[in-house]
Amino acid sequence: MTGWLEKPAGFSLLPDGTPASPSGFRASSASAGLKKKGLDVALLTSDLPACAAAAFTRNKVKAAPVLLSMKHIRNPVKGILINAKYANSFTGPEGMRDAVLLLKILALEMNYDYKSFLTASTGIIGQRIPVEKVKAVIPLLVKKLSANDKSAPRAIMTTDTVPKNCAVRFKIGEKTVTIGSMAKGSGMIAPNMATMLCFITTDAAISGALLRTALRNAVQGSFNRITVDGDTSTNDSVFLLSNRMAGNPVIRKKGPEYSLFEKALSWVCRNMALKIIMDGEGATKLVDITVSGARSAEDAEKGARTVACSPLVKTAFFGQDLNWGRIVNALGYSGMALDPSKISLAINHIPLLSKSRYLKENEKKCSVAIKGRTFGIQIDVHLGRHDARVLTTDLSYDYVKINGDYRS
Amino acid sequence: MTGWLEKPAGFSLLPDGTPASPSGFRASSASAGLKKKGLDVALLTSDLPACAAAAFTRNKVKAAPVLLSMKHIRNPVKGILINAKYANSFTGPEGMRDAVLLLKILALEMNYDYKSFLTASTGIIGQRIPVEKVKAVIPLLVKKLSANDKSAPRAIMTTDTVPKNCAVRFKIGEKTVTIGSMAKGSGMIAPNMATMLCFITTDAAISGALLRTALRNAVQGSFNRITVDGDTSTNDSVFLLSNRMAGNPVIRKKGPEYSLFEKALSWVCRNMALKIIMDGEGATKLVDITVSGARSAEDAEKGARTVACSPLVKTAFFGQDLNWGRIVNALGYSGMALDPSKISLAINHIPLLSKSRYLKENEKKCSVAIKGRTFGIQIDVHLGRHDARVLTTDLSYDYVKINGDYRS
């Protein structure tokens, strides 16, 4: 996991930080009765309308809340309404009407234009949200909004076993700025539930264009680098809101301030991605796979992703079996340019294959390494200068159990 | 499974048919001590050198026997030497020397040019074949060659739970011709073992060019349409030998005789592919997935294959859960052109989604259908005229168990 969570100098981590941590953000949650019990609806708002950026799923089947938020994302954003249990995906024109209706009711309650609101849902695909239940709790959600809220990260959980949130604080010039976040996600799709969602807030002042660039780069190096089962859901979304309330001069061009902001945002995204994968469905291992020496970036990506998604590789991780042949096999069918005689492979940087030569003397050490909860696999194909990294889990009985269960 | 095993008129199935069934073919097997116990080496020969065609793995890491057979495939072929337990893959120049040496010893024993022999291996990747053990049984293999051999299909098994073989007989003009076959394969890669191998023989007389065309078409509609875990091994091979001993006039152009031959060969390949997938590692279900109405053949293929490989779809099959949302989700990220509002989906031809509208009234019937050992899923995306079909299995506890086990 080298470098993944190395905290940049000068950054402090807020204990219990949530998206309500930066100045001017508030959150709340309620039980609308969507889940059998517990919190299932959350609201996140900004006192001053925020500039927003987002990364949405590339799945061609996009849920209604994704399509609606895509329309509103360029407006100043007052808040985001989130529900668990129903994905509102593949629900047709009715599903879109439901999403619009809920935002309109929220907008009326908060006395704001409804186009200033975003929305996100996670849960069963193909079933409509029980709108009346959500409507009924909207006044309560608005009333409970608080800068000290700690409940929202729990309300958005589905098969997650732990709530996921964090916040970091650092300085831009004289001003202290904060980035807060919460996320949910356990399988790319959980049993009936769907999706990885992440909500990030900041009081840092930064132009909309740079906000979007920073988010794109941060997502690329974090959420786009993890896989539990290779399934991309219809609802995956990462939202970033900036309300500029920290009072720093607005960052309008790339430079030291921008770099600092992107670094902090990237760290938050990597941390949240790690929390998601550590909570991967049935996972007993976290494996950090790097492919270097590829002829192109695309090739490196293909190799790392194919190894990370291979059921045979993942079951071998689960069995703690040093079956490196399966890794070589996966590289071979990944579609990347490959010269088998040049493949090197190491476990936790202990060389096991050196340009296809098997280093028997390191077998024992490598066998011990893969018994850890977390380990790394470093592959070098010696054909070029490109590399890629993907974090993955093992494939366990529990993954089959969780996902094979009835939708009861 | 509509049509998959519909036997063309006039074809008869030979009980216990093996590749030794067509005139002039012989087979034998022996225990060389590669496996802990039982048969592990087989030999298949033709009295008259045969014209050969083959389909080899597209994995860029190719095992030594694959590379060697690729070199010899255009020569008249006297025989094929096959071993289980060791894949002789990723074994470097030494592995190639081992394969050459064994064929040379066999050639001496049979008094033929060694370039007239092919070879195939299946088993652990990255470990060399214990050459001395195989050498020791070659004289016995040659001595035991018999047209009545039934043992070879068992000798080539790895994690297979049953031997796989079949033969069909039909007429070309006045002459009776036979196609025989045996195969092994259970996972694309089994625990340590590797590979799907298939050996087909025929006494039909057909030109080399048409033999290759017929095999390419037959493989495309059979072995290339099944998936257990999406992993393509380094050793996958299908061999087809024709020794022309049936005495029919050589088929030299496309016409009724060629059609008949291709039809019979395709049936044999589909039958063998079905045997392999029915014996899929840990499989409790066989699912026949069709995607039609796609904009291009490539799109249809992407859609069918992505649904067939999705761990979430496969675990839902295992749980007998009518979780059609996961199927729609997989189509969405498959990369195929898609209009979600036009997706129709049926189980065993019982419509469940009609252009995205959910047919609640058929839910019960569809829920019953997926409780069968075998069922079909018909998807129509209503964008064009192309279709594709893939047979897959479910993903069960036993798959994880079989593949998570130590290589002991």
Coordinates of N, CA and C in Angstrom, one line a residue, chain A residues 247-346:
Chain A
G247 N -12.7 31.8 2.8 CA -12.3 33.1 2.6 C -10.9 33.3 1.9
N248 N -10.3 32.2 1.5 CA -9.1 32.3 0.7 C -9.3 33.0 -0.6
P249 N -8.3 33.7 -1.2 CA -8.5 34.3 -2.5 C -8.8 33.1 -3.5
V250 N -9.8 33.3 -4.3 CA -10.2 32.2 -5.2 C -9.1 31.7 -6.1
I251 N -8.9 30.4 -6.0 CA -7.8 29.8 -6.8 C -8.3 29.7 -8.3
R252 N -7.6 30.5 -9.1 CA -8.1 30.6 -10.5 C -7.2 30.0 -11.5
K253 N -5.9 29.7 -11.1 CA -5.0 29.1 -12.0 C -4.1 28.0 -11.3
K254 N -3.5 27.1 -12.1 CA -2.7 26.1 -11.5 C -1.5 26.8 -10.9
G255 N -1.1 26.3 -9.8 CA 0.1 26.9 -9.1 C 0.1 26.2 -7.7
P256 N 1.0 26.7 -6.8 CA 1.1 26.0 -5.5 C -0.2 25.8 -4.8
E257 N -1.1 26.8 -4.8 CA -2.4 26.7 -4.1 C -3.2 25.6 -4.7
Y258 N -3.3 25.6 -6.0 CA -4.1 24.6 -6.7 C -3.5 23.2 -6.4
S259 N -2.2 23.1 -6.5 CA -1.5 21.8 -6.2 C -1.9 21.2 -4.8
L260 N -1.8 22.2 -3.8 CA -2.1 21.8 -2.5 C -3.5 21.3 -2.4
F261 N -4.5 22.0 -3.0 CA -5.9 21.6 -3.0 C -6.1 20.2 -3.6
E262 N -5.5 20.1 -4.8 CA -5.6 18.8 -5.5 C -5.0 17.6 -4.7
K263 N -3.9 17.9 -4.1 CA -3.2 16.9 -3.2 C -4.1 16.5 -2.1
A264 N -4.7 17.5 -1.4 CA -5.6 17.2 -0.3 C -6.9 16.4 -0.8
L265 N -7.4 16.9 -1.9 CA -8.6 16.2 -2.4 C -8.3 14.8 -2.8
S266 N -7.2 14.6 -3.4 CA -6.7 13.2 -3.8 C -6.6 12.3 -2.6
W267 N -6.0 12.9 -1.6 CA -5.8 12.1 -0.4 C -7.2 11.7 0.2
V268 N -8.1 12.6 0.2 CA -9.5 12.3 0.7 C -10.1 11.2 -0.1
C269 N -10.0 11.3 -1.4 CA -10.6 10.3 -2.3 C -9.9 9.0 -2.2
R270 N -8.6 9.0 -2.0 CA -7.9 7.7 -1.8 C -8.3 7.0 -0.5
N271 N -8.4 7.9 0.5 CA -8.9 7.4 1.8 C -10.3 6.8 1.7
M272 N -11.2 7.5 1.1 CA -12.6 7.0 1.0 C -12.6 5.7 0.1
A273 N -11.8 5.7 -1.0 CA -11.8 4.5 -1.8 C -11.3 3.3 -1.0
L274 N -10.3 3.6 -0.2 CA -9.7 2.5 0.6 C -10.7 2.0 1.6
K275 N -11.5 2.9 2.2 CA -12.6 2.5 3.1 C -13.6 1.6 2.4
I276 N -13.9 2.0 1.2 CA -14.9 1.2 0.4 C -14.4 -0.2 0.2
I277 N -13.1 -0.3 -0.3 CA -12.6 -1.6 -0.6 C -12.3 -2.5 0.6
M278 N -11.9 -1.8 1.7 CA -11.7 -2.6 2.9 C -13.0 -3.2 3.4
D279 N -14.1 -2.6 3.0 CA -15.4 -3.1 3.4 C -16.0 -3.9 2.3
G280 N -15.2 -4.3 1.3 CA -15.7 -5.1 0.2 C -16.4 -6.3 0.6
E281 N -17.5 -6.7 -0.2 CA -18.3 -7.8 0.2 C -17.5 -9.1 0.4
G282 N -17.5 -9.6 1.6 CA -16.9 -10.8 1.8 C -15.4 -10.8 1.8
A283 N -14.8 -9.7 1.6 CA -13.3 -9.6 1.4 C -12.6 -10.0 2.7
T284 N -11.5 -10.8 2.5 CA -10.6 -11.1 3.6 C -9.2 -10.5 3.3
K285 N -9.0 -10.1 2.1 CA -7.7 -9.6 1.7 C -7.9 -8.3 0.9
L286 N -6.9 -7.4 1.0 CA -6.8 -6.2 0.2 C -5.5 -6.3 -0.6
V287 N -5.6 -6.3 -1.9 CA -4.3 -6.6 -2.7 C -4.1 -5.4 -3.6
D288 N -2.9 -4.9 -3.6 CA -2.4 -3.7 -4.3 C -1.6 -4.2 -5.5
I289 N -2.2 -4.1 -6.7 CA -1.6 -4.6 -7.9 C -1.0 -3.5 -8.8
T290 N 0.3 -3.6 -9.1 CA 0.9 -2.6 -9.9 C 1.5 -3.3 -11.2
V291 N 1.2 -2.8 -12.3 CA 1.8 -3.3 -13.6 C 2.7 -2.1 -14.1
S292 N 4.0 -2.3 -14.2 CA 4.8 -1.3 -14.8 C 5.6 -1.8 -16.0
G293 N 6.3 -0.9 -16.7 CA 7.1 -1.3 -17.8 C 6.2 -1.6 -19.0
A294 N 4.9 -1.1 -19.0 CA 4.0 -1.4 -20.2 C 4.3 -0.5 -21.3
R295 N 3.9 -0.9 -22.5 CA 4.2 -0.1 -23.7 C 3.3 1.1 -23.8
S296 N 2.1 1.1 -23.2 CA 1.3 2.3 -23.2 C 0.5 2.3 -21.8
A297 N 0.0 3.4 -21.5 CA -0.8 3.6 -20.3 C -2.0 2.6 -20.4
E298 N -2.6 2.6 -21.5 CA -3.8 1.7 -21.7 C -3.4 0.2 -21.5
D299 N -2.3 -0.2 -22.0 CA -1.8 -1.5 -21.8 C -1.6 -1.8 -20.3
A300 N -1.0 -0.9 -19.6 CA -0.7 -1.1 -18.2 C -2.1 -1.3 -17.4
E301 N -3.0 -0.4 -17.8 CA -4.3 -0.5 -17.2 C -5.0 -1.8 -17.5
K302 N -5.0 -2.3 -18.7 CA -5.6 -3.6 -19.1 C -5.0 -4.7 -18.2
G303 N -3.7 -4.7 -18.2 CA -3.0 -5.8 -17.4 C -3.4 -5.8 -15.9
A304 N -3.3 -4.6 -15.3 CA -3.6 -4.5 -13.9 C -5.0 -4.9 -13.6
R305 N -5.9 -4.4 -14.4 CA -7.3 -4.6 -14.2 C -7.7 -6.1 -14.5
T306 N -7.1 -6.7 -15.5 CA -7.5 -8.1 -15.8 C -7.0 -9.0 -14.6
V307 N -5.8 -8.7 -14.1 CA -5.3 -9.5 -13.0 C -6.2 -9.3 -11.8
A308 N -6.6 -8.0 -11.5 CA -7.4 -7.6 -10.4 C -8.8 -8.2 -10.5
C309 N -9.3 -8.5 -11.7 CA -10.7 -9.0 -11.8 C -10.8 -10.5 -12.0
S310 N -9.7 -11.2 -12.3 CA -9.8 -12.6 -12.6 C -10.3 -13.4 -11.4
P311 N -11.4 -14.2 -11.6 CA -11.9 -15.0 -10.5 C -10.9 -16.0 -10.0
L312 N -10.0 -16.5 -10.9 CA -9.0 -17.5 -10.5 C -7.9 -16.9 -9.6
V313 N -7.5 -15.7 -10.0 CA -6.5 -15.0 -9.2 C -7.1 -14.6 -7.8
K314 N -8.4 -14.2 -7.8 CA -9.0 -13.7 -6.6 C -9.3 -14.9 -5.6
T315 N -9.7 -16.1 -6.2 CA -9.9 -17.2 -5.3 C -8.6 -17.7 -4.8
A316 N -7.5 -17.6 -5.6 CA -6.2 -18.0 -5.1 C -5.7 -17.1 -3.9
F317 N -6.1 -15.8 -4.0 CA -5.8 -14.9 -2.9 C -6.5 -15.4 -1.6
F318 N -7.8 -15.7 -1.8 CA -8.6 -16.2 -0.7 C -8.0 -17.4 -0.1
G319 N -7.5 -18.4 -0.9 CA -6.9 -19.6 -0.5 C -5.5 -19.4 0.0
Q320 N -4.9 -18.2 -0.1 CA -3.6 -17.9 0.3 C -2.6 -18.8 -0.4
D321 N -2.9 -19.0 -1.7 CA -2.2 -19.9 -2.6 C -1.3 -19.1 -3.5
L322 N 0.0 -19.4 -3.4 CA 1.0 -18.6 -4.2 C 1.0 -19.1 -5.7
N323 N -0.2 -19.0 -6.3 CA -0.4 -19.5 -7.6 C -0.1 -18.4 -8.6
W324 N 1.2 -18.1 -8.8 CA 1.5 -17.0 -9.7 C 1.3 -17.3 -11.1
G325 N 1.1 -18.6 -11.5 CA 0.8 -18.9 -12.9 C -0.5 -18.3 -13.3
R326 N -1.5 -18.2 -12.4 CA -2.7 -17.6 -12.7 C -2.6 -16.1 -13.1
I327 N -1.6 -15.5 -12.4 CA -1.4 -14.0 -12.6 C -0.8 -13.9 -14.0
V328 N 0.2 -14.7 -14.3 CA 0.8 -14.7 -15.7 C -0.2 -15.0 -16.7
N329 N -1.1 -15.9 -16.4 CA -2.1 -16.3 -17.4 C -3.1 -15.1 -17.6
A330 N -3.5 -14.4 -16.6 CA -4.4 -13.3 -16.7 C -3.7 -12.2 -17.6
L331 N -2.4 -11.9 -17.3 CA -1.7 -10.9 -18.1 C -1.8 -11.3 -19.6
G332 N -1.6 -12.6 -19.8 CA -1.6 -13.2 -21.2 C -2.8 -12.9 -22.0
Y333 N -4.0 -13.0 -21.3 CA -5.2 -12.8 -22.0 C -5.8 -11.4 -21.8
S334 N -5.0 -10.5 -21.2 CA -5.5 -9.1 -20.9 C -5.6 -8.3 -22.1
G335 N -4.9 -8.7 -23.2 CA -4.9 -7.8 -24.4 C -3.7 -6.9 -24.4
M336 N -2.9 -6.8 -23.3 CA -1.7 -5.9 -23.3 C -0.6 -6.5 -24.1
A337 N 0.3 -5.7 -24.7 CA 1.5 -6.2 -25.4 C 2.3 -6.9 -24.3
L338 N 2.9 -8.0 -24.7 CA 3.5 -8.9 -23.7 C 4.6 -9.7 -24.3
D339 N 5.8 -9.8 -23.7 CA 6.8 -10.8 -24.1 C 7.0 -11.7 -22.9
P340 N 6.4 -12.9 -22.9 CA 6.4 -13.7 -21.7 C 7.8 -13.9 -21.1
S341 N 8.8 -13.9 -21.9 CA 10.2 -14.1 -21.4 C 10.7 -12.9 -20.5
K342 N 10.0 -11.8 -20.6 CA 10.4 -10.6 -19.9 C 9.6 -10.2 -18.6
I343 N 8.7 -11.1 -18.3 CA 7.8 -10.8 -17.2 C 8.5 -11.0 -15.8
S344 N 8.5 -9.9 -15.0 CA 9.0 -10.0 -13.6 C 7.9 -9.8 -12.7
L345 N 7.9 -10.5 -11.5 CA 6.8 -10.4 -10.6 C 7.4 -10.5 -9.2
A346 N 6.9 -9.6 -8.3 CA 7.3 -9.6 -6.9 C 6.1 -9.5 -6.0

